[in-house]
Amino acid sequence: MTQLDNGLDPTDVLGAAGVVPTRLRHLVLERLTQAILDGRLKPGDAIPSESRIAATFGVSKQIAREAIRELAAMGVVQIQQGKATRVRALDAEPLGRFYRFAVRGSESGLIEAIELRRVLEPPIAQFAAARRSAADVERLRNVLARMERSLGDVPAWIEADLDFHELLSEMAGNRLMRLQMRALRPVIREVMEAFNSREPRGLADWRATYDRHARIFATIEAGDGAAAARAMTSHFEAADAAIQELFPRPPAGGP
């Protein structure tokens, strides 16, 4: 039996031959996906060739090719002409492309992105407080210091603000939360740029925003998950007036 580059037997990855499901492509896709998720195929590993997949499942090479292309479209594998198709480390770029497409040129899409953040970030802060390490806290402290140094400097402030919230998602120890926040980053940057371009912000406004982040940091450092969630919720509530100014909505019951 031919071995893969990583020493795996293809049947260990794909399962036994002779399976003839109703939806062949979906079964092939499911088996490959499961092998990646459970670690039999790791980032950098070559997946079985189209011929090997076809022979293992008793399907056509076209079906095998379609399954591989679907994995590539999801950003799970990388296809290179003349080389083995290899597993990619999971990242947020495919989801980020979807979010950017979904909100492009749409005020309602940006509002929905803000609402999604408000759902995600309080529990992210809660998990981050419960699961933080000393190294995590120090990294977050450094980002907070960058925010303070950036008061009044819009581009630097936006990057530091984005880094603060993304680092919390890393500290939360939940891969799906981290991917969501990374994918939302370009969309949230667009909202922040719109917010900061509407009118010059006074120093008191900048400082109030910084202070809200400092309170979130303090709860994380203390390991108080419930307080961290409340501090994050308060942070978004304080921004409601600015969001309403940016994206005014008609009163309830209006046209």
mmCIF file with all atom_site columns, N, CA and C in Angstrom, residues 123-133 137 168 171-172 216 219-229:
data_model
loop_
_atom_site.group_PDB
_atom_site.id
_atom_site.type_symbol
_atom_site.label_atom_id
_atom_site.label_alt_id
_atom_site.label_comp_id
_atom_site.label_asym_id
_atom_site.label_entity_id
_atom_site.label_seq_id
_atom_site.pdbx_PDB_ins_code
_atom_site.Cartn_x
_atom_site.Cartn_y
_atom_site.Cartn_z
_atom_site.occupancy
_atom_site.B_iso_or_equiv
_atom_site.pdbx_formal_charge
_atom_site.auth_seq_id
_atom_site.auth_comp_id
_atom_site.auth_asym_id
_atom_site.auth_atom_id
_atom_site.pdbx_PDB_model_num
ATOM 1  N N  . PRO A 1 123 ? -18.895 37.293 26.521 1.00 0.00 ? 123 PRO A N  1
ATOM 2  C CA . PRO A 1 123 ? -18.414 35.965 26.928 1.00 0.00 ? 123 PRO A CA 1
ATOM 3  C C  . PRO A 1 123 ? -16.935 35.742 26.619 1.00 0.00 ? 123 PRO A C  1
ATOM 4  N N  . ILE A 1 124 ? -16.421 36.360 25.548 1.00 0.00 ? 124 ILE A N  1
ATOM 5  C CA . ILE A 1 124 ? -14.988 36.267 25.284 1.00 0.00 ? 124 ILE A CA 1
ATOM 6  C C  . ILE A 1 124 ? -14.199 36.842 26.455 1.00 0.00 ? 124 ILE A C  1
ATOM 7  N N  . ALA A 1 125 ? -14.623 38.008 26.947 1.00 0.00 ? 125 ALA A N  1
ATOM 8  C CA . ALA A 1 125 ? -13.951 38.614 28.100 1.00 0.00 ? 125 ALA A CA 1
ATOM 9  C C  . ALA A 1 125 ? -14.053 37.720 29.331 1.00 0.00 ? 125 ALA A C  1
ATOM 10 N N  . GLN A 1 126 ? -15.193 37.100 29.504 1.00 0.00 ? 126 GLN A N  1
ATOM 11 C CA . GLN A 1 126 ? -15.387 36.211 30.657 1.00 0.00 ? 126 GLN A CA 1
ATOM 12 C C  . GLN A 1 126 ? -14.433 35.020 30.584 1.00 0.00 ? 126 GLN A C  1
ATOM 13 N N  . PHE A 1 127 ? -14.341 34.385 29.423 1.00 0.00 ? 127 PHE A N  1
ATOM 14 C CA . PHE A 1 127 ? -13.428 33.250 29.252 1.00 0.00 ? 127 PHE A CA 1
ATOM 15 C C  . PHE A 1 127 ? -11.972 33.698 29.406 1.00 0.00 ? 127 PHE A C  1
ATOM 16 N N  . ALA A 1 128 ? -11.651 34.876 28.847 1.00 0.00 ? 128 ALA A N  1
ATOM 17 C CA . ALA A 1 128 ? -10.275 35.367 28.932 1.00 0.00 ? 128 ALA A CA 1
ATOM 18 C C  . ALA A 1 128 ? -9.861  35.558 30.388 1.00 0.00 ? 128 ALA A C  1
ATOM 19 N N  . ALA A 1 129 ? -10.768 36.084 31.207 1.00 0.00 ? 129 ALA A N  1
ATOM 20 C CA . ALA A 1 129 ? -10.451 36.279 32.627 1.00 0.00 ? 129 ALA A CA 1
ATOM 21 C C  . ALA A 1 129 ? -10.223 34.940 33.324 1.00 0.00 ? 129 ALA A C  1
ATOM 22 N N  . ALA A 1 130 ? -11.022 33.949 32.971 1.00 0.00 ? 130 ALA A N  1
ATOM 23 C CA . ALA A 1 130 ? -10.918 32.646 33.632 1.00 0.00 ? 130 ALA A CA 1
ATOM 24 C C  . ALA A 1 130 ? -9.694  31.856 33.172 1.00 0.00 ? 130 ALA A C  1
ATOM 25 N N  . ARG A 1 131 ? -9.254  32.095 31.933 1.00 0.00 ? 131 ARG A N  1
ATOM 26 C CA . ARG A 1 131 ? -8.211  31.245 31.351 1.00 0.00 ? 131 ARG A CA 1
ATOM 27 C C  . ARG A 1 131 ? -6.887  31.970 31.120 1.00 0.00 ? 131 ARG A C  1
ATOM 28 N N  . ARG A 1 132 ? -6.784  33.210 31.595 1.00 0.00 ? 132 ARG A N  1
ATOM 29 C CA . ARG A 1 132 ? -5.594  33.998 31.310 1.00 0.00 ? 132 ARG A CA 1
ATOM 30 C C  . ARG A 1 132 ? -4.377  33.387 31.981 1.00 0.00 ? 132 ARG A C  1
ATOM 31 N N  . SER A 1 133 ? -3.229  33.620 31.349 1.00 0.00 ? 133 SER A N  1
ATOM 32 C CA . SER A 1 133 ? -1.946  33.289 31.959 1.00 0.00 ? 133 SER A CA 1
ATOM 33 C C  . SER A 1 133 ? -1.239  34.593 32.305 1.00 0.00 ? 133 SER A C  1
ATOM 34 N N  . VAL A 1 137 ? -1.640  38.283 30.387 1.00 0.00 ? 137 VAL A N  1
ATOM 35 C CA . VAL A 1 137 ? -1.940  39.552 31.054 1.00 0.00 ? 137 VAL A CA 1
ATOM 36 C C  . VAL A 1 137 ? -0.886  40.597 30.697 1.00 0.00 ? 137 VAL A C  1
ATOM 37 N N  . LEU A 1 168 ? -7.895  39.431 23.419 1.00 0.00 ? 168 LEU A N  1
ATOM 38 C CA . LEU A 1 168 ? -8.849  38.823 24.344 1.00 0.00 ? 168 LEU A CA 1
ATOM 39 C C  . LEU A 1 168 ? -9.417  37.529 23.776 1.00 0.00 ? 168 LEU A C  1
ATOM 40 N N  . MET A 1 171 ? -6.906  34.857 24.266 1.00 0.00 ? 171 MET A N  1
ATOM 41 C CA . MET A 1 171 ? -6.835  34.476 25.673 1.00 0.00 ? 171 MET A CA 1
ATOM 42 C C  . MET A 1 171 ? -8.021  33.622 26.099 1.00 0.00 ? 171 MET A C  1
ATOM 43 N N  . ALA A 1 172 ? -9.149  33.776 25.397 1.00 0.00 ? 172 ALA A N  1
ATOM 44 C CA . ALA A 1 172 ? -10.350 33.012 25.748 1.00 0.00 ? 172 ALA A CA 1
ATOM 45 C C  . ALA A 1 172 ? -10.168 31.520 25.532 1.00 0.00 ? 172 ALA A C  1
ATOM 46 N N  . ILE A 1 216 ? -11.769 46.967 31.643 1.00 0.00 ? 216 ILE A N  1
ATOM 47 C CA . ILE A 1 216 ? -11.820 45.574 31.151 1.00 0.00 ? 216 ILE A CA 1
ATOM 48 C C  . ILE A 1 216 ? -10.526 44.860 31.517 1.00 0.00 ? 216 ILE A C  1
ATOM 49 N N  . THR A 1 219 ? -10.345 43.758 35.196 1.00 0.00 ? 219 THR A N  1
ATOM 50 C CA . THR A 1 219 ? -11.138 42.562 35.532 1.00 0.00 ? 219 THR A CA 1
ATOM 51 C C  . THR A 1 219 ? -10.467 41.300 35.000 1.00 0.00 ? 219 THR A C  1
ATOM 52 N N  . ILE A 1 220 ? -9.837  41.409 33.841 1.00 0.00 ? 220 ILE A N  1
ATOM 53 C CA . ILE A 1 220 ? -9.112  40.254 33.289 1.00 0.00 ? 220 ILE A CA 1
ATOM 54 C C  . ILE A 1 220 ? -7.942  39.905 34.195 1.00 0.00 ? 220 ILE A C  1
ATOM 55 N N  . GLU A 1 221 ? -7.178  40.921 34.568 1.00 0.00 ? 221 GLU A N  1
ATOM 56 C CA . GLU A 1 221 ? -6.012  40.697 35.428 1.00 0.00 ? 221 GLU A CA 1
ATOM 57 C C  . GLU A 1 221 ? -6.441  40.056 36.749 1.00 0.00 ? 221 GLU A C  1
ATOM 58 N N  . ALA A 1 222 ? -7.587  40.466 37.268 1.00 0.00 ? 222 ALA A N  1
ATOM 59 C CA . ALA A 1 222 ? -8.078  39.924 38.534 1.00 0.00 ? 222 ALA A CA 1
ATOM 60 C C  . ALA A 1 222 ? -8.681  38.529 38.389 1.00 0.00 ? 222 ALA A C  1
ATOM 61 N N  . GLY A 1 223 ? -8.903  38.103 37.156 1.00 0.00 ? 223 GLY A N  1
ATOM 62 C CA . GLY A 1 223 ? -9.501  36.788 36.939 1.00 0.00 ? 223 GLY A CA 1
ATOM 63 C C  . GLY A 1 223 ? -10.977 36.729 37.265 1.00 0.00 ? 223 GLY A C  1
ATOM 64 N N  . ASP A 1 224 ? -11.651 37.867 37.240 1.00 0.00 ? 224 ASP A N  1
ATOM 65 C CA . ASP A 1 224 ? -13.080 37.936 37.578 1.00 0.00 ? 224 ASP A CA 1
ATOM 66 C C  . ASP A 1 224 ? -13.893 37.904 36.289 1.00 0.00 ? 224 ASP A C  1
ATOM 67 N N  . GLY A 1 225 ? -14.322 36.718 35.890 1.00 0.00 ? 225 GLY A N  1
ATOM 68 C CA . GLY A 1 225 ? -15.016 36.539 34.622 1.00 0.00 ? 225 GLY A CA 1
ATOM 69 C C  . GLY A 1 225 ? -16.323 37.302 34.540 1.00 0.00 ? 225 GLY A C  1
ATOM 70 N N  . ALA A 1 226 ? -17.119 37.242 35.617 1.00 0.00 ? 226 ALA A N  1
ATOM 71 C CA . ALA A 1 226 ? -18.416 37.933 35.597 1.00 0.00 ? 226 ALA A CA 1
ATOM 72 C C  . ALA A 1 226 ? -18.218 39.440 35.461 1.00 0.00 ? 226 ALA A C  1
ATOM 73 N N  . ALA A 1 227 ? -17.241 39.989 36.180 1.00 0.00 ? 227 ALA A N  1
ATOM 74 C CA . ALA A 1 227 ? -16.967 41.426 36.094 1.00 0.00 ? 227 ALA A CA 1
ATOM 75 C C  . ALA A 1 227 ? -16.431 41.790 34.713 1.00 0.00 ? 227 ALA A C  1
ATOM 76 N N  . ALA A 1 228 ? -15.647 40.904 34.108 1.00 0.00 ? 228 ALA A N  1
ATOM 77 C CA . ALA A 1 228 ? -15.116 41.168 32.768 1.00 0.00 ? 228 ALA A CA 1
ATOM 78 C C  . ALA A 1 228 ? -16.243 41.245 31.749 1.00 0.00 ? 228 ALA A C  1
ATOM 79 N N  . ALA A 1 229 ? -17.203 40.332 31.858 1.00 0.00 ? 229 ALA A N  1
ATOM 80 C CA . ALA A 1 229 ? -18.348 40.365 30.943 1.00 0.00 ? 229 ALA A CA 1
ATOM 81 C C  . ALA A 1 229 ? -19.142 41.649 31.122 1.00 0.00 ? 229 ALA A C  1
#
